[in-house]
Coordinates of C-alpha atoms in Angstrom, one line a residue:
Chain A
Q1 CA 106.7 104.5 81.5
V2 CA 106.7 106.1 84.9
Q3 CA 109.2 104.2 87.0
L4 CA 111.2 104.3 90.0
V5 CA 114.3 102.2 90.6
E6 CA 115.7 102.1 94.1
S7 CA 119.5 100.9 94.6
G8 CA 122.2 101.0 97.2
G9 CA 120.9 98.3 99.7
G10 CA 123.0 95.8 101.3
L11 CA 124.3 94.4 104.6
V12 CA 125.8 96.6 107.1
K13 CA 126.8 96.4 110.6
P14 CA 125.3 98.2 113.4
G15 CA 126.5 101.8 113.7
G16 CA 127.3 101.8 110.0
S17 CA 126.1 103.8 107.2
L18 CA 124.4 103.2 103.7
R19 CA 123.0 105.6 101.1
L20 CA 120.1 104.7 99.0
S21 CA 119.4 105.9 95.7
C22 CA 116.1 106.3 93.7
A23 CA 116.2 106.9 89.8
A24 CA 113.2 108.3 88.4
S25 CA 111.9 108.2 84.7
G26 CA 108.9 108.8 82.6
F27 CA 107.8 112.0 84.4
T28 CA 108.8 115.5 85.5
F29 CA 110.9 114.7 88.3
S30 CA 111.4 118.3 89.6
D31 CA 107.3 118.9 89.9
Y32 CA 106.9 116.3 92.6
Y33 CA 107.4 115.8 96.3
M34 CA 109.0 112.4 97.1
S35 CA 109.0 110.0 100.0
W36 CA 110.8 107.1 101.5
I37 CA 109.0 104.2 102.9
R38 CA 110.0 101.3 104.7
Q39 CA 108.7 97.7 105.6
A40 CA 110.5 95.6 108.2
P41 CA 110.3 91.9 107.7
E42 CA 106.8 90.5 108.1
K43 CA 105.6 93.9 109.3
G44 CA 103.4 96.6 107.9
L45 CA 104.5 100.0 106.1
E46 CA 106.1 102.8 107.7
W47 CA 106.6 106.2 106.2
V48 CA 110.1 107.4 106.6
S49 CA 110.9 110.8 105.0
K50 CA 109.6 113.4 102.6
I51 CA 111.1 116.2 100.4
S52 CA 109.4 118.9 98.5
S53 CA 109.8 119.3 94.8
N54 CA 112.7 121.8 95.0
G55 CA 114.2 120.0 98.1
S56 CA 113.7 123.1 100.3
T57 CA 111.0 121.4 102.6
I58 CA 112.1 118.1 104.3
Y59 CA 110.3 115.8 106.9
Y60 CA 111.2 112.8 109.0
A61 CA 109.8 110.1 111.0
D62 CA 110.8 110.4 114.8
S63 CA 112.4 106.9 114.6
V64 CA 114.9 108.1 112.2
K65 CA 115.4 112.1 112.9
G66 CA 119.1 112.9 113.3
R67 CA 120.2 109.7 111.7
F68 CA 118.9 110.0 108.3
T69 CA 119.1 112.5 105.5
I70 CA 117.0 112.8 102.5
S71 CA 117.9 114.7 99.5
R72 CA 117.3 115.0 96.0
D73 CA 119.2 116.0 92.5
N74 CA 116.6 117.3 90.0
S75 CA 119.2 117.5 87.4
K76 CA 119.9 113.9 87.7
N77 CA 116.2 112.8 88.3
S78 CA 117.4 111.3 91.6
L79 CA 116.3 111.0 95.2
Y80 CA 118.6 109.8 97.9
L81 CA 118.6 108.5 101.6
Q82 CA 121.9 108.8 103.7
M83 CA 121.4 106.7 106.7
N84 CA 124.0 106.9 109.4
S85 CA 124.0 105.1 113.0
L86 CA 122.1 102.2 111.7
R87 CA 120.4 99.8 114.0
A88 CA 118.9 96.4 114.0
E89 CA 115.5 98.0 113.9
D90 CA 116.3 99.8 110.6
T91 CA 116.5 96.2 108.8
A92 CA 113.7 96.5 106.1
V93 CA 112.8 97.1 102.5
Y94 CA 113.2 100.7 101.5
Y95 CA 110.8 101.9 98.6
C96 CA 110.7 105.3 97.3
A97 CA 107.4 106.7 96.2
K98 CA 106.4 109.7 93.9
E99 CA 103.6 112.0 95.7
G100 CA 100.5 112.9 93.6
Y101 CA 98.9 116.3 93.9
D102 CA 95.4 115.5 95.1
R103 CA 95.2 114.4 98.7
R104 CA 98.9 113.5 98.1
P105 CA 98.8 109.7 97.7
M106 CA 102.0 107.7 96.9
D107 CA 101.0 106.9 93.4
V108 CA 104.0 105.5 92.0
W109 CA 106.5 103.1 93.9
G110 CA 109.7 101.4 93.0
K111 CA 110.2 97.8 93.7
G112 CA 112.2 98.6 96.8
T113 CA 115.8 97.8 97.8
T114 CA 116.7 95.5 100.9
V115 CA 118.7 96.9 104.1
T116 CA 120.0 94.5 106.5
V117 CA 121.7 95.7 109.6
S118 CA 123.5 92.9 111.4
S119 CA 126.6 92.1 112.9
Chain B
D3 CA 101.3 112.0 115.4
I4 CA 98.0 110.8 113.8
Q5 CA 97.2 107.1 114.5
M6 CA 95.4 104.7 112.0
T7 CA 93.5 101.8 113.1
Q8 CA 92.7 99.3 110.6
S9 CA 90.0 96.2 111.1
P10 CA 90.1 93.4 111.0
S11 CA 93.8 92.7 110.8
S12 CA 93.0 89.7 108.8
L13 CA 90.0 87.9 107.1
S14 CA 89.2 84.8 105.1
A15 CA 86.8 84.8 102.3
S16 CA 85.6 83.2 99.4
V17 CA 85.7 84.3 95.9
G18 CA 82.7 86.2 94.9
D19 CA 82.0 87.5 98.5
R20 CA 81.8 91.2 99.7
V21 CA 84.5 92.4 101.7
T22 CA 84.6 95.5 103.8
I23 CA 87.7 96.9 105.5
T24 CA 87.7 99.9 107.9
C25 CA 90.2 102.3 108.9
R26 CA 89.8 104.9 111.8
A27 CA 92.1 108.0 112.5
S28 CA 92.9 109.2 115.7
Q29 CA 91.8 112.6 114.7
S30 CA 90.0 114.2 111.7
I31 CA 92.0 113.9 108.5
S32 CA 89.0 115.2 105.9
S33 CA 89.3 113.1 103.0
Y34 CA 93.1 112.6 103.0
L35 CA 92.8 108.7 103.1
N36 CA 94.3 106.5 100.6
W37 CA 94.1 102.7 100.3
Y38 CA 96.8 100.3 98.7
Q39 CA 97.1 96.7 98.0
Q40 CA 100.1 94.8 98.4
K41 CA 100.9 91.2 97.4
P42 CA 104.1 89.1 98.6
G43 CA 107.1 90.2 97.6
K44 CA 105.7 93.3 95.8
A45 CA 105.6 97.0 96.2
P46 CA 102.2 98.5 97.3
K47 CA 99.8 99.8 94.8
L48 CA 97.6 102.8 95.0
L49 CA 94.0 101.7 94.6
I50 CA 92.0 104.6 96.0
Y51 CA 92.8 108.3 96.6
A52 CA 90.9 111.1 98.6
A53 CA 88.9 108.3 100.4
S54 CA 86.9 107.5 97.4
S55 CA 88.5 108.4 93.8
F56 CA 89.9 105.6 91.8
Q57 CA 93.3 105.3 90.6
N58 CA 93.5 104.6 86.9
G59 CA 93.3 100.9 86.1
V60 CA 91.9 99.9 89.4
P61 CA 88.6 97.8 88.9
S62 CA 85.4 99.1 89.8
R63 CA 84.7 96.3 92.2
F64 CA 86.9 98.4 94.6
S65 CA 85.4 101.6 96.2
G66 CA 86.0 103.6 98.8
S67 CA 84.0 105.8 101.4
G68 CA 84.3 108.0 104.7
S69 CA 85.5 111.3 105.8
G70 CA 86.7 112.8 108.9
T71 CA 87.9 109.8 111.1
D72 CA 86.0 106.8 109.6
F73 CA 86.7 105.2 106.3
T74 CA 85.8 101.9 104.4
L75 CA 87.4 99.9 101.6
T76 CA 84.8 97.6 99.8
I77 CA 85.2 94.9 97.2
S78 CA 82.1 94.3 96.0
S79 CA 83.0 90.7 94.7
L80 CA 86.1 89.2 95.6
Q81 CA 88.3 87.9 92.8
P82 CA 91.2 85.5 92.9
E83 CA 93.8 88.4 92.3
D84 CA 92.4 90.0 95.2
F85 CA 93.9 88.0 97.8
A86 CA 96.5 90.4 99.2
T87 CA 97.1 93.0 102.1
Y88 CA 95.6 96.1 102.2
Y89 CA 96.6 99.3 103.9
C90 CA 95.2 102.6 104.6
Q91 CA 97.3 105.7 104.7
Q92 CA 96.6 109.3 106.1
S93 CA 98.3 112.2 104.1
Y94 CA 96.9 115.0 106.1
S95 CA 99.8 115.5 108.4
T96 CA 103.3 115.9 107.1
G97 CA 104.2 112.8 108.6
S98 CA 102.2 110.3 107.0
T99 CA 101.0 107.1 108.7
F100 CA 99.9 103.6 107.7
G101 CA 97.3 101.4 109.2
G102 CA 98.6 98.0 110.4
G103 CA 97.2 96.3 107.0
T104 CA 94.4 93.8 106.5
K105 CA 95.2 90.6 105.0
V106 CA 92.7 88.9 102.8
E107 CA 93.1 85.3 102.5
I108 CA 91.1 82.5 100.7
K109 CA 88.6 80.7 102.6

């Protein structure tokens, strides 16, 4: 079945780095745009970054631009988020999501991985 | 950036009630509007895409309407499993944005 599984979350000190991964299965990963979305504790959803199917086009939210880098390896059916210069406000559950074709909804979500930035 | 404003932020309703949630965009987004349901501790689930199209497996009591800047999600007869938080999302611009969410609670 179609599935996304995130990993790599954890506790990190302010200013530190972390790399999240998202393993895809059950669909042709290389055909779809992919996104990262996060949700701070007791808060709403915030889109973080998006990457095109071949990795050539990338977008970031202003809140993470210059600190986070999205990438993908289609040979490994995997999506990544390299997070540097982490701040307390980056504390959140991070979800990866597959983007559908018609009007680009996020039609498949992973269960999320938790990132906590604290000293 | 396109801002998405949802209302109400929360509501209390009873099983069987008709519930309507609204979402307003700060500029026209055509029909690039999607609705998600999220239960506590779970990932969001796509309900409606392109403003009014059903995602596979979504019960027919859910419906979406609107275009341009004003959209609605309607639950025709609220069921116990529908108590959750609902989010709208615009996918018109490259930087997607979500509404603040509407928490539907049991009255």
